[in-house]
Amino acid sequence: MAAARHLHVVAASIQDRDGAKRPLLWTRLDHPGVRKVWADRGFAGRLVEWTAQILDRELEIVRKAPDQRGFQVQPKRWAVERAFSWLTAHRRLARDYETSPAHSETMIRWAMIDTMVRRLTRGRPGTRPDPRPLSRTDACGLNHLTAEGSPLTS
């Protein structure tokens, strides 16, 4: 039985559409129940036809609404952005420090293992250990100076 491959990093010099064929093939082999894959507009074109003809799967391109102006969260795209935010919370993945796709894959795996271990050991939904500051004075630790009744407000 082949090991499940859930991650495939492609060099930046490879076009998204070209780099997507291998992970789509792995998904077809490792997870035969997956019938539909969502992708952004960078994967449109012949890849959609290739996925339908060769892999017998549907590659749906998530598009903006025709009347959309400005920024709006795209359907199904939020899940990808959420995963990226989890990854960039790890220092090594905040920038592209890795020089090879294999190293990037390894660092992403470590980051996701860390994320899952934290979830399993926490036993409850994620929360920040301390609340985020509400204002600039809170962030500087000066909230006691601007509180009602303090020398600054009298």
XYZ file of C-alpha atoms in Angstrom:
154
model
C 0.000 0.000 0.000
C 1.404 3.381 -0.988
C 1.935 6.043 1.630
C -0.575 8.867 1.442
C 0.920 12.026 0.002
C -0.861 15.135 1.148
C 1.770 17.700 0.334
C 3.674 18.542 -2.806
C 5.805 21.679 -3.092
C 6.777 22.769 -6.583
C 9.672 25.079 -7.443
C 8.648 28.666 -8.144
C 10.052 28.355 -11.667
C 7.311 25.861 -12.609
C 3.926 27.123 -13.782
C 1.087 26.212 -11.376
C -0.820 24.289 -14.043
C 2.223 22.157 -14.872
C 3.112 21.486 -11.252
C -0.426 20.409 -10.369
C -0.507 17.214 -12.426
C 1.572 15.101 -10.040
C -0.405 16.002 -6.869
C -3.678 15.482 -8.730
C -2.484 12.047 -9.834
C -1.387 11.186 -6.271
C -4.766 12.299 -4.951
C -6.481 10.053 -7.509
C -4.354 7.053 -6.496
C -4.240 7.578 -2.723
C -7.813 8.822 -2.235
C -10.096 7.281 -4.858
C -13.171 8.711 -3.119
C -12.165 12.294 -3.901
C -14.211 13.210 -6.956
C -13.887 17.011 -6.999
C -10.933 19.343 -6.484
C -11.224 23.123 -6.165
C -8.551 25.439 -7.524
C -8.075 29.129 -8.234
C -7.819 30.757 -11.640
C -4.100 29.973 -11.917
C -5.050 26.368 -12.658
C -7.632 27.073 -15.378
C -7.196 25.932 -18.961
C -6.036 22.564 -20.252
C -5.507 21.217 -16.728
C -9.287 21.114 -16.207
C -9.696 18.998 -19.354
C -6.704 16.789 -18.451
C -8.159 16.123 -14.992
C -11.523 15.154 -16.476
C -10.150 12.975 -19.287
C -7.155 11.292 -17.666
C -8.118 11.170 -13.989
C -11.918 11.032 -14.354
C -12.217 13.790 -11.731
C -13.699 17.275 -11.712
C -11.362 20.243 -11.273
C -13.588 23.199 -10.419
C -12.099 26.662 -10.800
C -13.374 29.008 -8.085
C -14.076 32.342 -9.749
C -15.117 35.772 -8.576
C -18.717 36.830 -9.085
C -18.994 38.872 -12.316
C -20.312 41.920 -10.444
C -17.755 41.749 -7.607
C -15.904 44.959 -6.786
C -13.020 45.111 -4.335
C -12.031 42.353 -1.951
C -14.442 39.599 -0.985
C -13.661 36.180 0.419
C -13.973 33.620 -2.354
C -15.981 30.448 -1.762
C -13.803 27.606 -0.467
C -10.709 29.833 -0.673
C -10.921 30.700 3.036
C -9.846 27.152 3.949
C -6.620 27.567 1.977
C -5.925 30.998 3.459
C -6.563 29.639 6.961
C -4.033 26.851 6.376
C -1.479 29.391 5.103
C -1.972 31.445 8.266
C -1.317 28.352 10.398
C 1.882 27.711 8.472
C 3.228 31.252 8.618
C 2.782 31.241 12.396
C 5.903 29.061 12.406
C 9.038 31.181 12.195
C 10.816 29.077 9.582
C 7.859 29.359 7.200
C 7.287 33.090 7.633
C 9.690 33.632 4.716
C 10.976 31.400 1.946
C 14.197 30.338 3.650
C 14.294 26.895 2.058
C 16.208 26.433 -1.174
C 14.691 23.151 -2.291
C 11.079 21.980 -2.534
C 11.940 18.897 -0.440
C 13.108 21.090 2.451
C 9.957 23.203 2.166
C 7.795 20.076 2.289
C 9.610 18.899 5.407
C 9.182 22.230 7.183
C 5.486 22.338 6.265
C 5.026 18.810 7.612
C 6.732 19.781 10.889
C 4.548 22.881 11.179
C 1.350 20.901 10.620
C 2.459 18.185 13.064
C 3.051 20.919 15.646
C -0.367 22.438 14.908
C -2.139 19.085 15.277
C -0.260 18.125 18.467
C -1.213 21.453 20.030
C -4.852 20.857 19.132
C -4.841 17.322 20.490
C -3.189 18.253 23.780
C -5.269 21.381 24.291
C -8.574 19.497 24.172
C -10.663 22.587 23.409
C -11.034 25.115 20.599
C -8.041 27.320 19.972
C -7.655 30.534 21.930
C -4.820 32.959 22.392
C -2.946 32.572 25.696
C -3.436 36.274 26.404
C -5.956 38.651 24.847
C -4.767 40.904 22.073
C -4.401 44.562 23.012
C -7.385 46.703 22.073
C -5.482 49.909 21.463
C -1.989 51.236 20.995
C -1.755 52.268 24.659
C -2.673 48.724 25.707
C 0.068 47.354 23.463
C 2.608 49.631 25.144
C 1.444 48.637 28.613
C 0.169 52.156 29.301
C -3.519 51.345 29.743
C -3.305 52.173 33.456
C -2.279 55.735 32.526
C -5.361 56.387 30.408
C -7.894 54.647 32.619
C -10.729 56.678 34.089
C -9.648 58.501 37.199
C -5.946 58.379 36.399
C -3.802 61.516 36.593
C -3.958 61.890 32.794
C -7.763 62.096 32.630
C -8.376 64.260 35.729
